Coordinates of C-alpha atoms in Angstrom, one line a residue:
M24 CA -41.3 -115.6 9.2
S25 CA -40.5 -113.7 12.3
N26 CA -37.0 -113.5 13.8
P27 CA -38.0 -113.9 17.4
T28 CA -35.0 -112.8 19.3
R29 CA -32.2 -110.3 19.3
A30 CA -30.3 -112.7 21.6
L31 CA -26.8 -113.7 21.0
S32 CA -26.3 -117.1 22.5
L33 CA -27.5 -119.7 24.9
A34 CA -24.4 -121.5 26.2
I35 CA -24.4 -124.9 28.0
A36 CA -21.2 -124.3 29.8
A37 CA -19.4 -127.0 31.8
T38 CA -16.3 -125.8 33.6
L39 CA -13.7 -128.4 34.4
L40 CA -12.0 -127.4 37.7
A41 CA -8.4 -128.5 38.1
A42 CA -8.3 -131.1 40.8
C43 CA -6.3 -134.3 40.6
G44 CA -8.4 -137.1 42.0
G45 CA -10.6 -134.6 43.7
G46 CA -14.3 -135.0 44.6
G47 CA -16.6 -137.9 44.1
S48 CA -19.4 -138.4 41.6
D49 CA -22.6 -137.1 43.0
S50 CA -25.3 -139.6 42.6
S51 CA -27.6 -137.0 41.1
S52 CA -25.2 -136.4 38.3
G53 CA -25.9 -139.8 36.7
S54 CA -23.6 -142.7 36.2
V55 CA -20.1 -141.9 34.9
S56 CA -18.9 -144.4 32.4
T57 CA -15.1 -144.5 32.3
P58 CA -13.5 -145.2 28.9
S59 CA -11.1 -148.2 29.2
S60 CA -8.1 -146.0 27.9
T61 CA -8.8 -143.1 30.3
P62 CA -6.7 -142.8 33.5
T63 CA -8.5 -143.3 36.8
Q64 CA -7.6 -139.8 38.0
T65 CA -10.5 -137.3 37.8
A66 CA -11.2 -133.6 37.7
N67 CA -14.1 -131.8 39.2
L68 CA -16.8 -130.7 36.7
A69 CA -19.2 -127.8 37.3
V70 CA -22.1 -127.8 34.8
M71 CA -23.8 -124.6 33.9
V72 CA -26.1 -123.0 31.4
S73 CA -26.3 -119.5 30.0
D74 CA -27.7 -117.4 27.2
A75 CA -28.3 -113.8 26.1
S76 CA -31.3 -111.5 26.2
S77 CA -34.5 -111.4 24.2
E78 CA -36.6 -108.4 23.6
D79 CA -39.5 -110.5 22.4
W80 CA -39.8 -113.3 25.0
A81 CA -40.3 -113.4 28.7
T82 CA -40.0 -117.2 28.9
I83 CA -38.1 -119.6 26.6
G84 CA -38.3 -122.6 28.9
V85 CA -36.6 -125.9 28.2
K86 CA -36.0 -129.1 30.2
I87 CA -32.4 -130.2 30.0
M88 CA -32.4 -133.9 30.7
S89 CA -28.8 -134.7 30.6
I90 CA -25.3 -133.6 29.3
A91 CA -22.6 -136.2 28.4
L92 CA -19.1 -135.9 26.9
I93 CA -17.8 -138.1 24.1
P94 CA -14.4 -139.7 24.8
Q95 CA -11.9 -139.3 21.9
G96 CA -11.2 -142.6 20.2
A97 CA -13.4 -145.1 22.1
G98 CA -15.4 -145.7 25.2
A99 CA -18.8 -144.9 26.5
N100 CA -20.0 -141.4 26.9
V101 CA -19.3 -139.8 30.3
T102 CA -22.5 -138.4 31.7
V103 CA -21.7 -135.1 33.5
Y104 CA -25.2 -134.1 34.4
T105 CA -28.7 -135.8 34.9
A106 CA -31.6 -133.7 35.9
P107 CA -33.4 -134.3 39.1
S108 CA -37.0 -135.5 39.1
P109 CA -39.3 -133.7 38.3
V110 CA -37.1 -132.2 35.7
P111 CA -36.8 -128.4 36.3
V112 CA -37.5 -125.9 33.5
T113 CA -34.6 -123.6 32.6
N114 CA -35.8 -120.2 31.5
L115 CA -33.2 -119.2 28.9
V116 CA -34.3 -115.6 28.8
L117 CA -33.1 -115.1 32.5
L118 CA -29.6 -116.3 31.6
D119 CA -28.4 -113.2 29.7
Q120 CA -24.7 -113.8 29.4
I121 CA -24.7 -115.4 32.9
D122 CA -24.4 -119.0 33.9
D123 CA -26.8 -121.1 36.0
L124 CA -24.8 -123.6 38.0
L125 CA -26.5 -126.9 37.8
G126 CA -24.1 -128.8 40.0
N127 CA -20.8 -130.5 40.4
T128 CA -19.4 -134.0 39.5
S129 CA -16.1 -135.6 38.7
I130 CA -14.9 -137.1 35.4
P131 CA -12.0 -139.0 34.1
L132 CA -9.0 -137.0 32.9
G133 CA -8.5 -137.4 29.1
N134 CA -9.5 -136.0 25.7
Y135 CA -13.2 -135.5 24.6
S136 CA -14.2 -135.1 21.0
G137 CA -17.7 -133.8 21.5
A138 CA -20.8 -133.6 23.7
V139 CA -24.4 -134.9 23.7
L140 CA -27.1 -132.6 25.2
T141 CA -30.6 -134.1 25.6
V142 CA -33.6 -131.9 25.8
S143 CA -37.1 -133.1 26.6
A144 CA -39.5 -132.6 23.7
N145 CA -43.0 -133.6 24.7
P146 CA -45.9 -131.2 24.2
G147 CA -45.8 -128.7 27.0
D148 CA -42.0 -129.3 27.7
I149 CA -41.1 -126.2 25.8
L150 CA -42.6 -123.1 27.4
L151 CA -43.0 -119.8 25.3
T152 CA -44.3 -116.7 26.8
T153 CA -44.1 -113.4 25.0
A154 CA -42.7 -110.2 26.5
T155 CA -44.8 -107.4 27.8
N156 CA -43.6 -105.1 25.0
P157 CA -42.1 -107.0 22.1
E158 CA -40.6 -105.4 19.0
A159 CA -42.8 -104.0 16.2
G160 CA -44.1 -106.6 13.8
F161 CA -43.6 -109.6 16.2
A162 CA -45.7 -112.6 15.3
A163 CA -47.5 -112.9 18.6
A164 CA -49.4 -110.7 21.0
A165 CA -47.7 -109.2 24.0
G166 CA -47.8 -111.1 27.3
V167 CA -49.4 -114.4 26.0
T168 CA -48.3 -117.9 26.6
I169 CA -48.0 -119.8 23.3
P170 CA -50.3 -122.9 23.3
A171 CA -48.5 -126.2 23.3
D172 CA -50.2 -127.3 20.1
Q173 CA -48.6 -124.3 18.3
I174 CA -45.1 -125.4 19.3
Q175 CA -43.4 -127.9 17.1
V176 CA -40.1 -129.3 18.2
Q177 CA -37.9 -130.5 15.3
H178 CA -36.0 -133.9 15.2
T179 CA -37.6 -135.6 18.1
Q180 CA -36.9 -139.2 19.1
G181 CA -38.7 -141.8 21.2
A182 CA -42.3 -142.6 22.0
T183 CA -45.2 -140.3 22.7
G184 CA -44.8 -139.1 26.4
S185 CA -41.0 -139.6 26.3
L186 CA -39.9 -137.6 23.4
T187 CA -36.4 -136.1 23.4
V188 CA -33.9 -134.3 21.1
P189 CA -30.3 -135.5 21.6
V190 CA -28.1 -132.9 20.2
T191 CA -24.5 -134.0 19.3
V192 CA -21.9 -131.3 19.0
N193 CA -18.6 -132.4 17.5
F194 CA -15.6 -130.3 18.7
A195 CA -13.3 -128.8 16.1
S196 CA -10.4 -129.7 18.5
P197 CA -10.5 -132.0 21.4
L198 CA -11.4 -130.9 24.9
V199 CA -8.4 -131.9 27.0
V200 CA -9.4 -132.4 30.7
S201 CA -6.2 -131.9 32.6
S202 CA -5.3 -131.9 36.4
T203 CA -2.8 -129.0 35.9
Q204 CA -5.2 -126.3 34.6
N205 CA -8.8 -125.0 34.6
N206 CA -10.6 -126.2 31.5
A207 CA -14.0 -125.2 30.2
L208 CA -16.7 -126.6 28.0
D209 CA -19.1 -124.1 26.4
L210 CA -21.8 -125.5 24.2
E211 CA -23.5 -122.4 22.7
F212 CA -27.1 -122.4 21.5
N213 CA -27.4 -119.3 19.3
L214 CA -30.9 -117.8 20.0
A215 CA -30.5 -115.3 17.2
H216 CA -29.8 -118.2 14.8
P217 CA -32.6 -118.0 12.2
A218 CA -33.2 -121.7 12.5
F219 CA -33.5 -121.9 16.3
L220 CA -37.1 -120.5 16.8
I221 CA -39.1 -119.7 13.8
G222 CA -42.6 -118.1 13.9
H223 CA -44.3 -119.1 10.6
V224 CA -47.3 -116.9 9.9
P225 CA -49.2 -118.4 6.9
V226 CA -50.7 -116.5 4.0
G227 CA -54.5 -116.6 4.4
S228 CA -55.9 -118.4 7.4
G229 CA -54.2 -120.6 10.1
P230 CA -52.4 -120.2 13.3
T231 CA -48.8 -119.1 13.7
V232 CA -46.7 -122.2 14.2
W233 CA -43.5 -121.9 16.3
A234 CA -40.8 -124.3 15.2
V235 CA -38.1 -125.0 17.8
N236 CA -35.0 -126.4 16.3
F237 CA -32.1 -127.5 18.5
D238 CA -30.1 -129.3 15.8
G239 CA -27.7 -126.8 14.1
P240 CA -27.7 -123.7 16.3
V241 CA -25.1 -125.4 18.7
R242 CA -21.4 -125.0 18.8
R243 CA -18.5 -125.1 21.2
L244 CA -16.8 -121.9 22.4
P245 CA -13.5 -122.0 24.4
R246 CA -13.5 -120.7 27.9
Y247 CA -10.3 -120.2 29.9
D248 CA -11.1 -118.0 32.9
L249 CA -13.3 -119.2 35.6
T250 CA -13.1 -116.0 37.5
R251 CA -15.0 -114.1 34.7
L252 CA -18.1 -116.3 34.8
V253 CA -21.1 -114.3 36.2
L254 CA -23.3 -116.9 38.0
R255 CA -27.0 -116.6 38.3
H256 CA -28.2 -116.4 41.9
M257 CA -28.6 -120.0 43.1
Y258 CA -31.5 -121.2 45.2
A259 CA -30.7 -123.8 47.8
D260 CA -31.3 -125.0 51.4
V261 CA -28.5 -125.2 53.9
T262 CA -27.4 -128.5 55.2
A263 CA -24.3 -127.7 57.2
V264 CA -22.4 -124.6 58.5
A265 CA -18.7 -124.4 59.3
S266 CA -16.7 -121.5 60.2
S267 CA -15.4 -120.6 56.7
A268 CA -18.2 -122.2 54.5
I269 CA -21.7 -123.5 54.3
T270 CA -22.9 -126.6 52.5
V271 CA -26.0 -126.3 50.5
T272 CA -28.3 -128.5 48.4
K273 CA -29.5 -126.8 45.2
E274 CA -33.1 -126.1 44.8
F275 CA -35.0 -125.0 41.6
P276 CA -38.0 -122.7 41.4
S277 CA -41.1 -123.9 39.6
E278 CA -41.6 -122.9 36.0
P279 CA -43.9 -121.5 35.1
P280 CA -43.9 -119.7 38.6
V281 CA -46.7 -120.4 41.1
N282 CA -47.9 -118.2 44.0
P283 CA -46.6 -118.8 46.5
E284 CA -43.6 -120.2 44.7
T285 CA -42.5 -123.7 45.7
A286 CA -39.1 -125.4 45.2
I287 CA -38.1 -128.4 43.1
A288 CA -35.8 -130.3 45.3
G289 CA -32.4 -130.9 43.8
T290 CA -29.7 -133.3 45.1
Q291 CA -26.5 -131.4 44.0
S292 CA -24.4 -130.5 47.0
L293 CA -22.2 -127.4 46.8
Q294 CA -19.9 -125.7 49.2
I295 CA -20.0 -122.0 49.5
N296 CA -17.3 -119.9 51.2
A297 CA -17.6 -116.6 52.9
D298 CA -15.6 -113.7 51.5
S299 CA -12.9 -113.2 54.2
V300 CA -11.4 -110.3 52.5
N301 CA -14.2 -108.0 51.2
G302 CA -16.9 -109.5 53.3
T303 CA -20.2 -111.3 52.3
I304 CA -23.4 -109.2 52.7
F305 CA -25.9 -111.2 54.6
Y306 CA -29.6 -110.4 54.4
D307 CA -32.0 -112.1 56.9
L308 CA -35.3 -111.6 55.0
D309 CA -37.3 -112.8 58.0
A310 CA -35.7 -110.5 60.6
K311 CA -35.2 -107.7 57.9
T312 CA -31.5 -107.2 58.9
R313 CA -28.4 -106.6 56.8
T314 CA -24.9 -107.5 58.1
V315 CA -21.6 -107.9 56.5
I316 CA -19.8 -111.2 57.5
E317 CA -16.3 -112.5 56.9
D318 CA -17.1 -116.1 58.1
F319 CA -20.1 -118.1 59.2
S320 CA -19.2 -118.6 62.8
S321 CA -22.2 -116.7 64.1
E322 CA -24.6 -118.2 61.5
S323 CA -25.2 -121.7 62.8
S324 CA -29.0 -121.1 62.6
L325 CA -28.7 -121.2 58.8
V326 CA -29.1 -125.0 58.8
G327 CA -32.5 -125.9 57.3
R328 CA -33.2 -122.5 55.9
Y329 CA -33.6 -121.5 52.3
V330 CA -31.0 -119.2 50.7
R331 CA -30.5 -117.3 47.6
I332 CA -26.8 -116.8 46.8
A333 CA -24.8 -114.6 44.6
A334 CA -21.5 -116.3 44.2
R335 CA -18.3 -116.2 42.2
Y336 CA -15.6 -118.6 41.2
Q337 CA -12.1 -118.2 42.6
Q338 CA -9.2 -119.2 40.4
D339 CA -8.8 -122.6 42.3
G340 CA -12.4 -123.5 41.5
T341 CA -13.9 -122.7 44.9
L342 CA -17.2 -120.7 45.2
V343 CA -17.3 -117.5 47.3
A344 CA -20.5 -115.8 48.3
T345 CA -20.9 -112.1 47.5
R346 CA -24.4 -111.8 48.9
I347 CA -26.7 -114.2 50.7
Y348 CA -30.4 -113.8 51.3
A349 CA -32.0 -116.2 53.9
S350 CA -35.5 -117.2 54.9
D351 CA -37.5 -120.0 56.5
E352 CA -39.9 -119.9 53.5
F353 CA -38.7 -120.5 49.9
N354 CA -41.1 -118.0 48.5
N355 CA -39.4 -115.2 50.5
V356 CA -36.0 -115.8 48.9
W357 CA -37.6 -116.2 45.5
V358 CA -39.8 -113.1 45.6
S359 CA -37.2 -110.8 44.1
P360 CA -37.8 -109.4 40.5
E361 CA -35.3 -111.0 38.2
G362 CA -35.2 -110.2 34.6
H363 CA -34.5 -107.5 32.0
V364 CA -35.1 -103.8 32.7
L365 CA -38.2 -102.9 30.7
H366 CA -38.4 -99.1 31.6
V367 CA -36.5 -96.5 33.5
N368 CA -38.5 -93.4 34.5
T369 CA -36.3 -90.8 35.9
T370 CA -39.3 -88.5 36.5
N371 CA -40.8 -90.7 39.3
D372 CA -37.6 -92.7 40.0
M373 CA -39.3 -96.0 39.0
V374 CA -37.5 -99.0 37.4
T375 CA -39.7 -101.6 35.8
V376 CA -38.2 -105.2 35.6
E377 CA -39.9 -107.7 33.4
N378 CA -40.2 -111.0 35.1
E379 CA -40.3 -114.5 33.5
S380 CA -44.1 -114.4 33.3
G381 CA -43.9 -111.4 31.1
I382 CA -45.1 -109.0 33.8
G383 CA -43.4 -105.7 34.4
V384 CA -42.7 -105.2 38.1
P385 CA -42.4 -101.5 39.1
L386 CA -39.7 -100.8 41.7
L387 CA -39.3 -97.4 43.4
V388 CA -35.7 -96.3 43.8
N389 CA -35.3 -94.2 46.9
A390 CA -32.2 -92.7 48.6
N391 CA -31.4 -96.1 50.3
T392 CA -31.5 -98.2 47.2
Q393 CA -28.0 -99.6 46.4
F394 CA -26.7 -100.6 42.9
F395 CA -24.2 -103.4 42.4
V396 CA -22.5 -104.6 39.3
R397 CA -21.4 -108.3 38.9
E398 CA -17.8 -108.3 38.1
P399 CA -16.5 -111.6 39.7
Y400 CA -13.0 -111.2 38.4
N401 CA -12.7 -107.9 40.4
A402 CA -13.7 -108.9 43.9
A403 CA -13.6 -105.3 45.3
V404 CA -16.2 -104.2 42.6
D405 CA -18.3 -107.3 42.8
S406 CA -18.8 -106.8 46.5
K407 CA -19.3 -103.1 46.8
S408 CA -22.0 -100.7 45.8
I409 CA -21.3 -98.6 42.7
G410 CA -24.0 -96.1 43.4
S411 CA -27.2 -95.4 45.2
G412 CA -30.4 -93.5 45.0
P413 CA -32.2 -91.9 42.1
A414 CA -29.0 -90.2 41.0
F415 CA -27.7 -93.5 39.5
L416 CA -30.6 -93.5 37.0
T417 CA -29.3 -90.4 35.2
N418 CA -27.0 -90.3 32.2
E419 CA -28.4 -93.6 31.0
N420 CA -26.5 -95.6 33.5
L421 CA -29.4 -98.1 33.5
V422 CA -31.3 -98.7 30.3
R423 CA -33.9 -101.1 28.9
G424 CA -32.2 -104.5 28.1
F425 CA -29.9 -104.7 31.2
K426 CA -30.3 -107.9 33.1
V427 CA -30.7 -107.4 36.7
H428 CA -31.8 -109.2 39.9
A429 CA -33.4 -106.9 42.4
S430 CA -34.3 -107.3 46.1
V431 CA -37.2 -105.4 47.8
V432 CA -37.5 -104.0 51.3
D433 CA -41.0 -105.4 51.8
P434 CA -42.7 -107.8 49.3
L435 CA -46.1 -106.7 50.5
A436 CA -45.5 -103.0 50.0
T437 CA -47.2 -100.9 47.3
P438 CA -45.2 -99.7 45.4
L439 CA -42.3 -102.1 45.9
V440 CA -39.2 -100.3 47.1
A441 CA -35.9 -101.7 45.8
Q442 CA -33.4 -102.5 48.5
N443 CA -30.7 -103.2 45.9
I444 CA -30.4 -103.8 42.2
E445 CA -27.7 -106.1 41.1
I446 CA -26.7 -105.4 37.4
E447 CA -25.7 -108.8 36.1
T448 CA -25.3 -107.7 32.5
A449 CA -24.8 -104.1 31.4
R450 CA -25.7 -104.5 27.8
Y451 CA -26.1 -101.8 25.2
D452 CA -27.0 -102.6 21.7
G453 CA -28.5 -101.3 18.5
A454 CA -27.5 -99.7 15.2
I455 CA -23.9 -98.7 15.1
S456 CA -22.8 -95.2 13.7
S457 CA -19.9 -92.9 13.8
P458 CA -17.3 -95.5 14.8
D459 CA -13.8 -94.1 15.4
A460 CA -10.7 -94.7 17.5
M461 CA -12.3 -93.3 20.7
N462 CA -15.9 -94.6 20.7
F463 CA -19.0 -95.3 18.5
V464 CA -22.7 -94.6 18.9
Y465 CA -25.6 -97.0 19.6
T466 CA -29.0 -95.9 18.5
R467 CA -31.7 -98.1 20.0
N468 CA -35.4 -97.7 19.2
F469 CA -38.2 -99.6 20.9
V470 CA -42.0 -99.7 20.5
D471 CA -42.3 -97.7 23.6
T472 CA -40.2 -94.6 22.5
T473 CA -39.6 -93.5 26.1
D474 CA -37.1 -96.4 26.2
D475 CA -35.2 -95.2 23.2
Y476 CA -31.5 -94.2 23.7
V477 CA -28.6 -92.8 21.8
Y478 CA -25.5 -93.8 23.7
T479 CA -21.9 -93.0 23.0
M480 CA -19.9 -96.1 23.8
N481 CA -16.3 -95.7 24.8
Y482 CA -13.8 -98.5 24.6
I483 CA -12.0 -99.7 27.7
S484 CA -8.4 -98.7 28.1
G485 CA -5.8 -100.6 26.2
A486 CA -4.2 -101.5 29.5
T487 CA -7.3 -103.0 31.2
P488 CA -7.1 -106.8 31.7
N489 CA -9.9 -108.3 29.7
G490 CA -9.8 -112.1 30.2
K491 CA -8.1 -114.5 27.8
D492 CA -8.1 -115.3 24.1
F493 CA -9.0 -118.6 22.5
S494 CA -5.5 -119.8 22.9
G495 CA -5.6 -119.1 26.7
D496 CA -3.4 -116.0 26.6
A497 CA -4.2 -113.0 28.7
I498 CA -5.8 -110.0 26.8
T499 CA -5.6 -106.3 27.6
G500 CA -7.9 -103.8 26.0
Y501 CA -11.0 -104.0 23.9
K502 CA -12.0 -107.2 22.0
W503 CA -14.8 -108.1 19.6
W504 CA -15.9 -110.8 17.2
N505 CA -18.3 -111.5 14.4
F506 CA -21.4 -113.4 15.5
A507 CA -21.0 -115.7 12.5
Y508 CA -17.3 -116.5 13.5
P509 CA -17.2 -116.7 17.3
T510 CA -13.8 -118.3 17.5
V511 CA -12.1 -115.6 15.4
L512 CA -11.4 -113.0 18.2
M513 CA -10.3 -109.5 17.3
D514 CA -8.0 -108.1 20.1
G515 CA -4.8 -106.4 20.6
S516 CA -3.6 -103.0 19.2
D517 CA -5.6 -103.2 15.9
A518 CA -8.9 -104.3 17.5
V519 CA -10.5 -100.9 17.5
N520 CA -9.4 -100.1 14.0
E521 CA -10.7 -103.4 12.7
F522 CA -14.0 -102.7 14.5
V523 CA -14.2 -99.3 12.8
A524 CA -13.6 -100.9 9.4
A525 CA -16.2 -103.6 9.9
T526 CA -19.1 -101.4 10.9
G527 CA -19.0 -98.7 8.3
G528 CA -21.3 -100.3 5.7
S529 CA -25.1 -100.4 5.1
V530 CA -27.6 -101.6 2.5
N531 CA -30.4 -99.5 1.3
F532 CA -33.8 -100.4 0.0
G533 CA -34.9 -96.7 -0.2
G534 CA -38.6 -95.9 0.1
T535 CA -40.1 -96.4 3.5
V536 CA -37.7 -99.3 4.3
G537 CA -34.6 -97.2 3.9
A538 CA -31.1 -98.2 4.9
V539 CA -30.2 -101.3 7.0
P540 CA -27.1 -100.5 9.1
S541 CA -24.6 -102.6 11.0
Y542 CA -25.8 -103.8 14.4
G543 CA -23.9 -104.8 17.5
V544 CA -24.2 -105.5 21.2
S545 CA -21.6 -104.6 23.8
F546 CA -21.0 -105.7 27.3
S547 CA -19.7 -103.1 29.7
T548 CA -17.5 -102.6 32.7
W549 CA -18.0 -99.9 35.3
A550 CA -15.5 -97.1 36.0
D551 CA -12.8 -98.3 33.7
P552 CA -9.8 -95.8 33.4
A553 CA -11.1 -94.9 29.9
N554 CA -14.5 -93.8 31.3
Q555 CA -14.3 -93.2 35.0
A556 CA -17.8 -91.7 35.2
G557 CA -19.7 -94.8 33.9
W558 CA -19.7 -97.7 31.5
A559 CA -17.1 -98.6 28.9
A560 CA -17.2 -101.5 26.4
C561 CA -15.0 -104.4 27.2
A562 CA -16.4 -106.6 24.4
S563 CA -18.6 -106.3 21.4
I564 CA -20.3 -108.7 19.0
L565 CA -21.1 -107.7 15.5
I566 CA -24.5 -109.3 15.0
P567 CA -26.2 -110.1 11.7
S568 CA -28.5 -107.4 10.4
R569 CA -31.9 -108.6 9.4
L570 CA -33.4 -107.7 6.1
P571 CA -37.2 -107.6 5.9
L572 CA -39.0 -110.6 4.6
G573 CA -38.5 -109.9 0.8
N574 CA -39.0 -111.4 -2.6
V575 CA -36.3 -112.6 -5.1
E576 CA -36.0 -110.1 -7.9
A577 CA -33.1 -111.9 -9.7
G578 CA -32.1 -115.5 -8.9
L579 CA -28.8 -116.8 -7.8
V580 CA -26.0 -116.3 -10.3
G581 CA -22.3 -116.1 -9.4
N582 CA -23.0 -116.6 -5.7
A583 CA -25.2 -113.5 -5.5
F584 CA -29.0 -112.7 -5.9
T585 CA -31.1 -109.6 -5.4
I586 CA -34.2 -109.0 -3.4
T587 CA -36.9 -106.3 -3.0
A588 CA -38.8 -105.5 0.2
P589 CA -42.4 -104.3 0.5
G590 CA -42.1 -100.5 0.8
G591 CA -38.6 -100.4 -0.7
A592 CA -37.8 -98.5 -3.9
M593 CA -34.8 -100.4 -5.1
P594 CA -33.3 -104.0 -4.8
V595 CA -30.5 -105.1 -2.6
T596 CA -27.8 -107.5 -3.6
V597 CA -27.1 -110.5 -1.3
G598 CA -23.8 -112.4 -1.6
V599 CA -23.5 -116.0 -0.5
S600 CA -20.3 -118.0 0.3
T601 CA -20.0 -121.7 -0.7
T602 CA -16.5 -122.0 0.9
M603 CA -16.2 -125.0 3.3
G604 CA -16.0 -123.7 6.9
S605 CA -17.4 -120.2 6.2
A606 CA -20.3 -121.1 3.9
T607 CA -23.6 -119.3 4.2
L608 CA -26.1 -121.2 6.3
V609 CA -29.2 -122.1 4.3
Y610 CA -32.5 -123.5 5.6
Q611 CA -35.5 -124.6 3.7
I612 CA -38.6 -123.9 5.8
D613 CA -41.6 -126.1 4.7
R614 CA -45.1 -125.8 6.0
T615 CA -47.4 -128.5 4.8
D616 CA -50.7 -129.5 6.4
G617 CA -49.9 -127.2 9.4
V618 CA -46.6 -128.9 10.1
V619 CA -43.5 -126.8 9.9
T620 CA -40.2 -128.6 9.0
V621 CA -36.8 -126.9 9.1
S622 CA -34.2 -128.6 6.9
P623 CA -30.5 -127.5 6.5
V624 CA -29.1 -127.2 3.0
D625 CA -25.4 -127.7 2.5
I626 CA -24.5 -125.3 -0.3
T627 CA -20.8 -126.5 -0.3
T628 CA -22.1 -129.4 -2.4
S629 CA -23.4 -129.2 -5.9
D630 CA -26.8 -130.7 -5.0
G631 CA -27.2 -128.3 -2.2
L632 CA -26.3 -125.2 -4.3
A633 CA -28.7 -126.5 -6.9
Q634 CA -31.5 -126.9 -4.3
L635 CA -30.9 -123.2 -3.2
T636 CA -30.9 -122.0 -6.8
T637 CA -34.3 -123.6 -7.4
G638 CA -35.6 -122.2 -4.1
L639 CA -34.6 -118.6 -5.1
A640 CA -36.9 -118.5 -8.0
V641 CA -38.0 -115.0 -9.1
G642 CA -40.8 -113.8 -6.8
A643 CA -40.1 -116.4 -4.0
P644 CA -40.2 -115.0 -0.4
V645 CA -36.8 -115.1 1.3
K646 CA -35.3 -114.0 4.5
A647 CA -31.6 -113.0 4.7
Y648 CA -29.3 -112.2 7.6
G649 CA -25.8 -110.9 7.3
V650 CA -23.3 -108.0 7.5
P651 CA -23.6 -104.9 5.4
Q652 CA -20.5 -104.2 3.3
A653 CA -18.8 -101.1 2.2
N654 CA -20.1 -101.6 -1.4
S655 CA -23.7 -101.6 -0.1
T656 CA -24.2 -105.4 -0.5
L657 CA -25.1 -107.8 2.3
K658 CA -22.6 -110.6 3.0
A659 CA -25.1 -113.3 4.0
Y660 CA -24.6 -115.2 7.2
A661 CA -27.9 -117.2 6.9
I662 CA -30.7 -117.5 4.3
A663 CA -34.1 -119.0 4.8
Y664 CA -36.3 -119.9 1.7
F665 CA -39.9 -121.4 1.9
T666 CA -41.9 -124.1 0.4
G667 CA -45.4 -125.4 0.9
T668 CA -47.6 -122.7 2.5
M669 CA -45.9 -119.4 2.1
P670 CA -45.3 -117.0 5.0
T671 CA -47.1 -113.6 5.0
N672 CA -45.2 -110.4 4.8

């Protein structure tokens, strides 16, 4: 079994903007069924999707058919998003901790106890393309598209040709849609969840089967601050121009991409304001001009043109454009490398950005190339360049794994010259070492060793504003959480000390396998008072360490078992929890007659615990994910055991 991503999450985020009686329901958002007990007042709803990065995939494409909220108590579900026709494919890999704004609608005020997200599940509806340079041991070749007959979607419903997977998420506490505050719905798909995307490589002959499981790796995370959402560039055509704002209709690029790229027409209408304080940078890609505008009074010719817009939310829910790119041809606004940084070569000043087709696009950085960082909560930073030219590439200011959206001077030039590079996610990750009160060290190793880095990660200043906690209270200073417990936020004066204590453990197989340390990922802010010269961590996530696919040496006794790994010299003890609410996640992976089935096992019940005990027979293959402890054991977040055709090591 291959763990196919190092990603953290895919969030389906619906942000409820405070507006009493505001807006009307857009026809493209689907019908809105109003519960009989819900007041007739409404709040505006912006529906978005987001996720985190993947080293191994260039495309994880899904078709989101609809999203609906479940009223508390009684009443029909309230549809908040219905896809246009044809349904666009959302490439989750490109949404690395950023949100793709699908559109706006209005919904009744009231309490909602859950949500239903429906994904299309016909053969060919899920697109998987491997990265140009995946991690060592990945279960597919580099830069290939997985055939549809090797992708098996779990828990489908409906007839052939109209298969879907409806995913119901029950909220731990109701979502209260109020007219007096900004509310947010964040439905998170955990791409690093071991049951989300499983590559089963059988012992002996037979193709690898990729099982896609949407039922289970989904949960709700609270969101309280609109202004901190980093929105993916939106594609649209302009339908109206006023002095302070333009009205656009959202467009979707084709997936997989075609050449020249064509748009899938949407029907969602959005209003985008100019930045009257800091200025909106306006690029006319046809005229090859760059201007800074504070309103649209001189841009009436925008009507009918295609645009690509980098926008941010204001606290009142309005959208303000940071940068706008315009052309008469959709392909011109689309041809701009968007993806994760694959290589940074400071010798020849080249940055390679891997696009959604798994192709690395080399970009020359010259003296005129400008670098921006998306920090929408800080308008002055969001709208201004943080550096320019090759000098910015030094000191590991840009490394493999950053999510960027670049624009080029001339799309026909060889090599392509970067006009600007927008850093949407400044993401450092890897093995954690030497944590102390001032900083810690990330060690990141790749198949291509020229991309390796060892980066000393400073914490932001304790006085730096850092969003809000899960109760809606403002935070200052560094914060972090354990991937397994996303609603347990560590912040405040003890956050750093708690992080140091949580990251000091490791488990050791010895031999050629060696020690497995703690792993994390950090999201950084530029020029914080704690690190004026570069990046500082504002938030970190302690992510599960992956043990190699091993074999059970001693079965489950007293909520612990031991495993050995090929190449290891000694066993490792894995502890499991059966406590309701924090129990280890367990999955049975069965491959029979070429069909892979992923089944959750509830070990908080006696039957489930007995099933796991049987599955962990001596010699059985097992995969474990968890956090290394100070006593050199692994506290398991998730365990997968296998039946039927066994997976190969």
